[in-house]
Structure formats: C-alpha cells, structure tokens
Short mmCIF file of C-alpha atoms (C1' of nucleotides) in Angstrom, two decimals:
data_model
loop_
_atom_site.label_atom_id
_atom_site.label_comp_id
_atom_site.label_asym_id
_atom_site.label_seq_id
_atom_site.Cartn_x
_atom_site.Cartn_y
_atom_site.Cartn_z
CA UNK R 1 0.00 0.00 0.00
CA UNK R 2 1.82 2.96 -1.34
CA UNK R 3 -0.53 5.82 0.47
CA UNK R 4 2.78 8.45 -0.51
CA UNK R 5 1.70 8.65 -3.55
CA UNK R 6 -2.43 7.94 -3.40
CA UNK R 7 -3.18 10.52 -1.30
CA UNK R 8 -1.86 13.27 -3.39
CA UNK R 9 -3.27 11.52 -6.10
CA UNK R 10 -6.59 10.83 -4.37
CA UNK R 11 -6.60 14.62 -3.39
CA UNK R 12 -6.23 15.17 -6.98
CA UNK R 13 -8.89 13.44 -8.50
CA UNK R 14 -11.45 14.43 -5.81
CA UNK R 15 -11.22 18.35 -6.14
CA UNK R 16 -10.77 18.03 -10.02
CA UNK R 17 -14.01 16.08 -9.88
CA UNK R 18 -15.62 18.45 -7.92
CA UNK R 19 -14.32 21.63 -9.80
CA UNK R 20 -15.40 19.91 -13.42
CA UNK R 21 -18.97 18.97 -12.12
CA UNK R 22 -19.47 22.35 -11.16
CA UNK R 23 -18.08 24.01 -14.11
CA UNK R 24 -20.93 22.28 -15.51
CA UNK R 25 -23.75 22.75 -13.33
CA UNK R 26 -22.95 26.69 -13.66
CA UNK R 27 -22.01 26.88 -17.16
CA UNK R 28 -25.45 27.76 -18.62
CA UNK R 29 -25.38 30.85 -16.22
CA UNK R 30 -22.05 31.82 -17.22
CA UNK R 31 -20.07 32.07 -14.52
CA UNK R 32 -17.19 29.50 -13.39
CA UNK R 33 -17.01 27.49 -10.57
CA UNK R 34 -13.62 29.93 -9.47
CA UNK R 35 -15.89 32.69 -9.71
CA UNK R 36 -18.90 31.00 -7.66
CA UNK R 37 -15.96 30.39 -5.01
CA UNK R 38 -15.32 34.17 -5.33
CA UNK R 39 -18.66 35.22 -4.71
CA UNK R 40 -19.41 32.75 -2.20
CA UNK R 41 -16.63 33.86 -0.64
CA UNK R 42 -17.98 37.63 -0.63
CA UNK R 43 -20.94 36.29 0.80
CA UNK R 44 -19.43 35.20 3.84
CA UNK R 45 -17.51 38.65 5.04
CA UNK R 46 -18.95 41.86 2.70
CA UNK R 47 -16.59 44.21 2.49
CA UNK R 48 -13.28 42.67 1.75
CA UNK R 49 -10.36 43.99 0.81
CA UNK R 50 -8.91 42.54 -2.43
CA UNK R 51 -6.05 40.97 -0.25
CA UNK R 52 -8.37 39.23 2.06
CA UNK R 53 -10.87 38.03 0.08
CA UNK R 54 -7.61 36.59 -1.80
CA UNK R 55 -6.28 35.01 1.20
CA UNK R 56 -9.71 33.55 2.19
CA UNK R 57 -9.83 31.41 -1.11
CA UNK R 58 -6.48 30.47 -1.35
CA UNK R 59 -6.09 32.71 -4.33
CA UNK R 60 -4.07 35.64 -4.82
CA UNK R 61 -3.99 39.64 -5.33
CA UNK R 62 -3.44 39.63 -9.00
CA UNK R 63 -5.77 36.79 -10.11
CA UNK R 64 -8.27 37.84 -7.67
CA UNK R 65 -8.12 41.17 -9.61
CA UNK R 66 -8.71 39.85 -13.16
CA UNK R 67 -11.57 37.84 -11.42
CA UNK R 68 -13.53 41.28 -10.23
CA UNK R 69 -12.95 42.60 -13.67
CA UNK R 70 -14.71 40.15 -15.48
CA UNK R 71 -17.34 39.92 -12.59
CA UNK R 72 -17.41 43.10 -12.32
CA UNK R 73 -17.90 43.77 -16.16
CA UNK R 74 -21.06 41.65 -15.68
CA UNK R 75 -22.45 43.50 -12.76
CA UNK R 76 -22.30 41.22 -9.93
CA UNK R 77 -19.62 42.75 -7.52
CA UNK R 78 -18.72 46.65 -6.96
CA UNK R 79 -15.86 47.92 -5.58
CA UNK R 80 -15.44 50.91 -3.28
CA UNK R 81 -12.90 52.86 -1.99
CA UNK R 82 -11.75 51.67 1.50
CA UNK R 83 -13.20 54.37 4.07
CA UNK R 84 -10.31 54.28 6.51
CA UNK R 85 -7.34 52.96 4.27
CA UNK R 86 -7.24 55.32 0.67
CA UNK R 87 -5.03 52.84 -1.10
CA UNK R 88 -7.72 50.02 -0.33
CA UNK R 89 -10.70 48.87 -2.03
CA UNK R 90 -13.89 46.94 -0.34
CA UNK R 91 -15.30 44.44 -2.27
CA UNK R 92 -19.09 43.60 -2.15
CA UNK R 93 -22.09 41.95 -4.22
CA UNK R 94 -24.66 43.91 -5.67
CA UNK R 95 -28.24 43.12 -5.92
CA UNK R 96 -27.36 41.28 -9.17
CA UNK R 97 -24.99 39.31 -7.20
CA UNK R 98 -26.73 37.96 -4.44
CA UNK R 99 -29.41 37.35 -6.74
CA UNK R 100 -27.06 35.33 -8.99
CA UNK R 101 -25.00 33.54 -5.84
CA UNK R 102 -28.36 32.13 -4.85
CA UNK R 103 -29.80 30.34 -8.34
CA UNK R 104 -26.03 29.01 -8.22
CA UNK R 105 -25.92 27.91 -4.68
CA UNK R 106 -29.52 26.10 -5.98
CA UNK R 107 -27.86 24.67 -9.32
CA UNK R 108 -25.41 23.15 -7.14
CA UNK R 109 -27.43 21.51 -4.42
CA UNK R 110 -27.30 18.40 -6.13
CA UNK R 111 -23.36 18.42 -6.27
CA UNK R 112 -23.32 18.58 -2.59
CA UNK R 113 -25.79 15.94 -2.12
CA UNK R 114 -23.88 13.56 -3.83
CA UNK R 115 -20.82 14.50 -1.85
CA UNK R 116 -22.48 14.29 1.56
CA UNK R 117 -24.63 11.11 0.22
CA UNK R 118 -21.17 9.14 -0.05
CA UNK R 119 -20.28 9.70 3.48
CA UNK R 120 -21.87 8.91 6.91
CA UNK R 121 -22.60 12.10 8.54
CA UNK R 122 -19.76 11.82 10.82
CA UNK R 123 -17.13 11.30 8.50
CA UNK R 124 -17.97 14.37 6.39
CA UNK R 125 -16.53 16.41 9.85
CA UNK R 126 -13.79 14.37 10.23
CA UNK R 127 -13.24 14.75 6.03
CA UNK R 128 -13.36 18.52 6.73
CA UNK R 129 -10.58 18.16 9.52
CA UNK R 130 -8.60 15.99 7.99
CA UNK R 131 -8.21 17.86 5.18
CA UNK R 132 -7.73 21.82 6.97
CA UNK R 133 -5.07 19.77 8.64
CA UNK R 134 -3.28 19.36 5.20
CA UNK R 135 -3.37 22.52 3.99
CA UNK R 136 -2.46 23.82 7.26
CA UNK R 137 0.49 21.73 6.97
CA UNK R 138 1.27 22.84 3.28
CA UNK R 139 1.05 26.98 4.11
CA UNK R 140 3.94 28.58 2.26
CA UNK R 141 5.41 29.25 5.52
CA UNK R 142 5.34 26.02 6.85
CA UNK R 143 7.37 24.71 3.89
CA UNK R 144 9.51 27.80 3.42
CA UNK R 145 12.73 25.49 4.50
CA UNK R 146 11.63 23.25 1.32
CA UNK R 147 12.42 26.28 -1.30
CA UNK R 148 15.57 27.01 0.57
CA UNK R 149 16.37 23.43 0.28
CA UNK R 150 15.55 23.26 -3.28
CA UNK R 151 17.86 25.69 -4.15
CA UNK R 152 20.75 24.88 -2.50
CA UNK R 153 20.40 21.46 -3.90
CA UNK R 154 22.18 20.30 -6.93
CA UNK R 155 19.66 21.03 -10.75
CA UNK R 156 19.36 19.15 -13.17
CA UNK G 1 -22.58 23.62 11.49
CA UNK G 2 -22.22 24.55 7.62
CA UNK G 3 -20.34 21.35 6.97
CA UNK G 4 -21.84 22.05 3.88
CA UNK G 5 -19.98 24.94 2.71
CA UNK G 6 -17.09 23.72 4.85
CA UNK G 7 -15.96 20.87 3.17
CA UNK G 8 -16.06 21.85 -1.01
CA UNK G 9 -14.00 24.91 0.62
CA UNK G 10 -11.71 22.32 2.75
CA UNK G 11 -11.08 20.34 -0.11
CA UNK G 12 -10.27 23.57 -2.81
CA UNK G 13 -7.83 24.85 0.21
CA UNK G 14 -5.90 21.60 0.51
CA UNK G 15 -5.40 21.03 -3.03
CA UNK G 16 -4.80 24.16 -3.98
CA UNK G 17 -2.20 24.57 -1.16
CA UNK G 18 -0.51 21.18 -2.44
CA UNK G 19 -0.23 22.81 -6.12
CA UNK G 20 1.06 25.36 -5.06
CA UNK G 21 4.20 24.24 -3.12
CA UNK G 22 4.32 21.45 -5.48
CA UNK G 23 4.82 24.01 -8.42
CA UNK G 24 7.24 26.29 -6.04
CA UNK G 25 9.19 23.18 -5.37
CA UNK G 26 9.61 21.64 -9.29
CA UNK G 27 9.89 24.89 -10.41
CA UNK G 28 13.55 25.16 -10.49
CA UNK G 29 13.58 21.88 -12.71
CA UNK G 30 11.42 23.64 -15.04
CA UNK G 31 8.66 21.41 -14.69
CA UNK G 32 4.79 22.34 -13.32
CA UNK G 33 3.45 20.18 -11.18
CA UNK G 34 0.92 18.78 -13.25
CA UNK G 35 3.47 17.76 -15.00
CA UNK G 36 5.02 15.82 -12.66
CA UNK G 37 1.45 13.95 -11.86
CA UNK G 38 1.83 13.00 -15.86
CA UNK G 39 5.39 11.57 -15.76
CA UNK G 40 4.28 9.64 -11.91
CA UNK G 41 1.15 8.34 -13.95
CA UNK G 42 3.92 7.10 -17.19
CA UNK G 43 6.24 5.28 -14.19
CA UNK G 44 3.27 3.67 -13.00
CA UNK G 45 1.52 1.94 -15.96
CA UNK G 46 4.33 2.45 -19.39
CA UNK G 47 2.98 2.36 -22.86
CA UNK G 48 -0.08 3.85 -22.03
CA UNK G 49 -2.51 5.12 -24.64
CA UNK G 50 -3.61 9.30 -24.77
CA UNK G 51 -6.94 8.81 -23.21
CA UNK G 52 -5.93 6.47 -20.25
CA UNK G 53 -3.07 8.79 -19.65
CA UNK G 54 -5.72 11.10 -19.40
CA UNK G 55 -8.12 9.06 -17.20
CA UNK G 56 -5.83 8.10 -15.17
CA UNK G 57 -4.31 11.35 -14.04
CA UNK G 58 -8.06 13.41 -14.06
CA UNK G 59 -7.56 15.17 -17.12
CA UNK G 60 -8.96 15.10 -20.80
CA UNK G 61 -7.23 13.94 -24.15
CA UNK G 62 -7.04 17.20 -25.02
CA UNK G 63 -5.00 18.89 -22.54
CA UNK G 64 -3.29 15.67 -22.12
CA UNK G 65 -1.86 16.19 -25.44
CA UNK G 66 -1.20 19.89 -25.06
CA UNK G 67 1.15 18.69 -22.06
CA UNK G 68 2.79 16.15 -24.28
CA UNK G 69 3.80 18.22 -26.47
CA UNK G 70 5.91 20.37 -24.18
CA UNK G 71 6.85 17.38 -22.39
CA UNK G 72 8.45 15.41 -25.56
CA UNK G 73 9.85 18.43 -26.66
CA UNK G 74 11.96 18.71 -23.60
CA UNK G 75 12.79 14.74 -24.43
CA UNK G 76 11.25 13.34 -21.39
CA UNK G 77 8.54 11.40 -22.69
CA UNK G 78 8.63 9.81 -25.76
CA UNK G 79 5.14 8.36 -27.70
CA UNK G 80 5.35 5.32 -30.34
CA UNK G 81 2.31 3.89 -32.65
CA UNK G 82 0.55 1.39 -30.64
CA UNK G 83 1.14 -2.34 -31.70
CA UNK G 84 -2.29 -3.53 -32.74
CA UNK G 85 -4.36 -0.15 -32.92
CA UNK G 86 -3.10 1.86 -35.52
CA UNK G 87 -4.96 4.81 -34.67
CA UNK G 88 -3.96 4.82 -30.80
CA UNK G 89 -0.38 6.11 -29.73
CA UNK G 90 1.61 5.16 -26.57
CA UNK G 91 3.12 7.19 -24.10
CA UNK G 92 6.41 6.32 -22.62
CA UNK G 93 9.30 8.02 -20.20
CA UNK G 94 12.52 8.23 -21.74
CA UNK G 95 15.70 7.70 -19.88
CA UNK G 96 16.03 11.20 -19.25
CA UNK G 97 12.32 11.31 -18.28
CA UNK G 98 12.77 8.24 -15.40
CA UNK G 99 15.88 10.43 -14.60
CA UNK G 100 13.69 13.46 -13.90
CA UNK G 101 11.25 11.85 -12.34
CA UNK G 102 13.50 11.03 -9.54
CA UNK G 103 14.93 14.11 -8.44
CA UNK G 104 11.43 15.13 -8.54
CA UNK G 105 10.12 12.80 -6.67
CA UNK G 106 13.61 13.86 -3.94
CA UNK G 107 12.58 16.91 -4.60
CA UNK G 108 8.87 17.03 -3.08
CA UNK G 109 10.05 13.95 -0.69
CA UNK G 110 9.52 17.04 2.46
CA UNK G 111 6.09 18.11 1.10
CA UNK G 112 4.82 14.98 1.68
CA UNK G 113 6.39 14.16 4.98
CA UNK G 114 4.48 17.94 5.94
CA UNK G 115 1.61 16.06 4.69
CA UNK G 116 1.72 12.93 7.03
CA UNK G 117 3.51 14.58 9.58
CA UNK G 118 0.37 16.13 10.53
CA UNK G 119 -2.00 12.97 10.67
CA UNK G 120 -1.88 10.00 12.63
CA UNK G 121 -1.06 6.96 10.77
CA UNK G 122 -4.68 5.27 10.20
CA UNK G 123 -5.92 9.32 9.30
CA UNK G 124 -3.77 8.70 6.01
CA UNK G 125 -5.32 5.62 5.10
CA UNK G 126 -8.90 7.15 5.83
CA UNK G 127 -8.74 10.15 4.24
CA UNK G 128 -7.57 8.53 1.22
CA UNK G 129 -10.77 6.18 1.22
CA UNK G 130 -12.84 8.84 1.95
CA UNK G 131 -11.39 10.90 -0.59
CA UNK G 132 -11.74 8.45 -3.04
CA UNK G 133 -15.70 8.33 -2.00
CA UNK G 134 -16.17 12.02 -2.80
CA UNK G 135 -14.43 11.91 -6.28
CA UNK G 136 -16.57 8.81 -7.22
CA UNK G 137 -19.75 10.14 -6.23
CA UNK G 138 -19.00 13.26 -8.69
CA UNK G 139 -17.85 11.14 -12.13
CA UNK G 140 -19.79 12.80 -14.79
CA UNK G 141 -22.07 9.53 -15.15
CA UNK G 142 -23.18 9.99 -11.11
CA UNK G 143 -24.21 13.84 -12.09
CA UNK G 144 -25.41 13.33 -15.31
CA UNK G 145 -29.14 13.83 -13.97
CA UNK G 146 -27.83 16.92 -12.61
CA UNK G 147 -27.27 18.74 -16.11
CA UNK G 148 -30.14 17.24 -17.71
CA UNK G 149 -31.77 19.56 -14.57
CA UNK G 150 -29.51 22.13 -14.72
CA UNK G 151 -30.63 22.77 -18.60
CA UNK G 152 -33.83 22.43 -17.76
CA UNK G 153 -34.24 24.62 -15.00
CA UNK G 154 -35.15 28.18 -16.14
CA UNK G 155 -31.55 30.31 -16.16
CA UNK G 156 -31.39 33.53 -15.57
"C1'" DT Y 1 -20.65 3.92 -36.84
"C1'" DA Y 2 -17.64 4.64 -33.09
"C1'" DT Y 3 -13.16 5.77 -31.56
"C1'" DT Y 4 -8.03 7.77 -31.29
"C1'" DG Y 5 -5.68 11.49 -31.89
"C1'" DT Y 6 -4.84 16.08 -34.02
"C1'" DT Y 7 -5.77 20.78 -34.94
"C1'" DA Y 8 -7.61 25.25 -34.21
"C1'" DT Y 9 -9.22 28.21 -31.03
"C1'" DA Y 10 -10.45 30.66 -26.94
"C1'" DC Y 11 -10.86 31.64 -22.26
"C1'" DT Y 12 -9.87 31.42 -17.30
"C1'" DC Y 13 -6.70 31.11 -13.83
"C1'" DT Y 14 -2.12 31.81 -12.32
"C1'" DA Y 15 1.81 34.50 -11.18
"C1'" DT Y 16 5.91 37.74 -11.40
"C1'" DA Y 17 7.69 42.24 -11.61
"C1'" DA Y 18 7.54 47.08 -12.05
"C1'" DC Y 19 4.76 50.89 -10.95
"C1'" DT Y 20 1.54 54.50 -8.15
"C1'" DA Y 21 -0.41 56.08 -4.28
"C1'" DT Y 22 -1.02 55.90 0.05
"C1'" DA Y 23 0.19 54.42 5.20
"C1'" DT C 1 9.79 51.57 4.49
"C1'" DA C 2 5.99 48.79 3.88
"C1'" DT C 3 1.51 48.00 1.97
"C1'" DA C 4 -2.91 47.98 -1.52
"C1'" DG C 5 -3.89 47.87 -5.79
"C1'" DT C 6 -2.88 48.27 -10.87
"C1'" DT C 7 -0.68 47.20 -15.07
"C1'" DA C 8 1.81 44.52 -18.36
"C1'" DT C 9 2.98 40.28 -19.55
"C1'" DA C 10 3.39 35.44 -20.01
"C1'" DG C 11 2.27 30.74 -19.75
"C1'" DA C 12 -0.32 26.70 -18.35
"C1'" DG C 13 -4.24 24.16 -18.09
"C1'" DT C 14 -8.91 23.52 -19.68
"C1'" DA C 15 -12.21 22.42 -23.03
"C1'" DT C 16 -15.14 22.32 -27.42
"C1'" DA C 17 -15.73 21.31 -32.07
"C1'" DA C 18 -14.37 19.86 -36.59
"C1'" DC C 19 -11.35 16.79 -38.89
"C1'" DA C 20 -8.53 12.51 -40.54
"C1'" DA C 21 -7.40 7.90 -40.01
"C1'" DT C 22 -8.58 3.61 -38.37
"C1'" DA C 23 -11.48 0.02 -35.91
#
DNA sequence: TATTGTTATACTCTATAACTATA
DNA sequence: TATAGTTATAGAGTATAACAATA
C-alpha cells in the first residue's frame, strides 16, 4: 500500500471532480465554478479587501483582480474605496450578485448531495478536519525550509 | 454547522495549497506540477494510450496532449504507434524522463512528509478512502441527472 | 458507426515584476 | 519603508468542435 503517492493523487482526483462537475452545473449561467468560489466567498464577510478576500480562497492579489474585472464587467460585484485605508478597495455583491450567488448555490445543491450522500454524517466532519489539517500543513510558511532546500540542492 | 460549505472549501484549500508548493518546489527543474502527476502516472503503468493517460491522471485527451507536447519536446517522454491499434499512440518516459522523475520525486520527498507529519497513521489511510468516495460520487455519469436539470431549469 | 488522436481556437486562472499612491 | 492595488505580460491548463485515419 503505497498511500505516498495515493493521497496526493486521491486529493487530486477528488477536487478536479468536484471543480469539473461544477463548471458544468454553472455553465449555462455563465459564470465559473472559481468565480462561484469568489462570490461565495464575498458572501461570507462583505466588504473585503482585495487581499483578504484573496487570502480567504487560497487565491491571490493579482488573479483575484482579473476575477472582479470580469465579474465586475457583468455586474455582480462593486468595488469601493476603502473608508479608513485610501489605497484600499472593499469588495461587495450587488443586488445582481446575491441574486445570482443564490440560483447558483440552488444549481449546485445536487453536487453537494452527492458529496455528503457518499459519506456517513460523521465522517464528512472528520473529512473537513482531515483535510484543513493538510493545507495547514502545506502553508507557504510552513514549507519555506523546502524552497531554501531546493535551491541549494544540486539542478538538473 | 455549515459542513456544507465547509468541506467543497476544505477540499479547494488543501489542493490548492498542495499545487502550489508542489509548483514552487519543481519549479527550479522547469517542470509544473501537473506535469510531474503525468510523468508519476507514465512510471506507474508504461505504454499507455492518450486517453488512459488522461483518465488516469483526471484530465482530458485534449490537454493531455497539449502537455505532451511540451513534455516530448523537452525529451522526457517519448510516444510510439501502438502495436495492434493503428490509430492509438503510446506514451512512454525516456531515460532522461525516469531520470527526472526522480529528483522530482527527492525533490517534493519534504512536502509529503508535511503532509503525514500532521495525521496520525490510520488518518492517512482514511482520508484517502474517503477521498476516493467524494471523487466517485461526482464522475460525470453519477451527475449526469444533474445537467439534464440544470438545462432544464429556467436560467437567468 | 464509433473511436483515437490532431488541430484550431479561446478563455480562465495563475503569477511575477515594475509601478503609483497611500500608510 | 511597507503596503494595496494596478498594469503589463506570459504561460499553463482547460475544453469544445471539426477533422482525418482507423477500428
């Protein structure tokens, strides 16, 4: 049993499975399943900064940014100047949004059915730590020494 | 509880967080690090067709190919006409490739003792399992019935 | 007829680096 | 000096559809 390499794999194959059936199931409303993260995400904590709403789905600044353009372009999200902080902006839905957010959050009922229908009700919680755990684990600080490593180890 | 936003969220974080020190750690090799998950799929099962290359490592024949390309034009991977289907093509590592491979494999050997350094021993083993679970429940064919709803759901 | 792979094409996400304007 | 966001830029992965060759 070679668990080293099956559960990266099996990581893998379960978010790729996930992120393709909801590509799908949102597809006809033209929005991504990134972008249904995004304003999920907004959902959660209105007023953001472009920084945190980055950091709070494990994105970052500059793709987050070409995200709100596009979104923005299609009238789901504004952004506002920061009140306290000039050089920040506060991210929020509009009415659009919201309105948008919730016919996805009903298009995708049936993905999370099938994901919680798999599991017995307790192992979906201990899925959920298990896995926070690992990416815990995998923060760029915790395996800083790993690029140091890297480099001072003999390429190619 | 919201378990269920929790754990799509969970499992985006973890993989995404394993991507992304996978790439940072490979990328001084000048390989990505779903390239690496091609070449580990070649060691594992040589002289395999396009499309099971694909299946096998969650992708599509398409993108499969796209990745090929680069990948035979940097001579690790090399792909022959298939012995008794002349229309199919098989997928090989070259010496180089296998060469590769291992430092790669040396190379990400401390991202995955971050990863089981933070479970218990049997945690490994279930989380693959239930891993597995999730990604089964979402193949295409178990949410087929969802875009035959999804279309026919009134959008927008 | 169905299937393997190729080609063309396009778009989203990703990410780095240089820049500005504020703090 | 450090930080928030923008801009320019580049590349990778993703995916669809039309096509050729073969099964």
């Amino acid at each position: 049993m070679s668990t080293e390499r099956d559960l990266p794999m099996a990581l893998r194959a379960a978010y790729l499975s996930l992120h393709r059936v909801s590509d799908a199931s949102f597809a006809s409303y033209g929005v991504t399943a990134d972008q249904f993260v995004l304003l999920a995400t907004l959902s959660q904590g209105q007023a953001l900064t472009q920084r945190e709403l980055a950091s709070r789905m494990s994105s970052d600044p500059s793709t987050v940014r070409a995200m709100l353009v596009l979104l923005d372009h299609g009238g789901l999200v504004k952004r506002q100047s920061h009140p306290s902080d000039a050089r920040a902006k506060t991210v929020a839905l509009t009415a659009a949004g919201k309105r948008k957010l919730q016919q996805l959050w009903n298009a995708s009922q049936q993905i999370r059915d099938k994901m919680f229908g798999c599991l017995e009700p307790s192992d979906a919680g201990t899925l959920v730590e298990l896995l926070r755990r690992v990416a815990n684990a995998l923060t760029e600080e915790n395996v800083a020494s790993l690029v140091a490593l890297t480099n001072s180890t003999s390429v190619n």
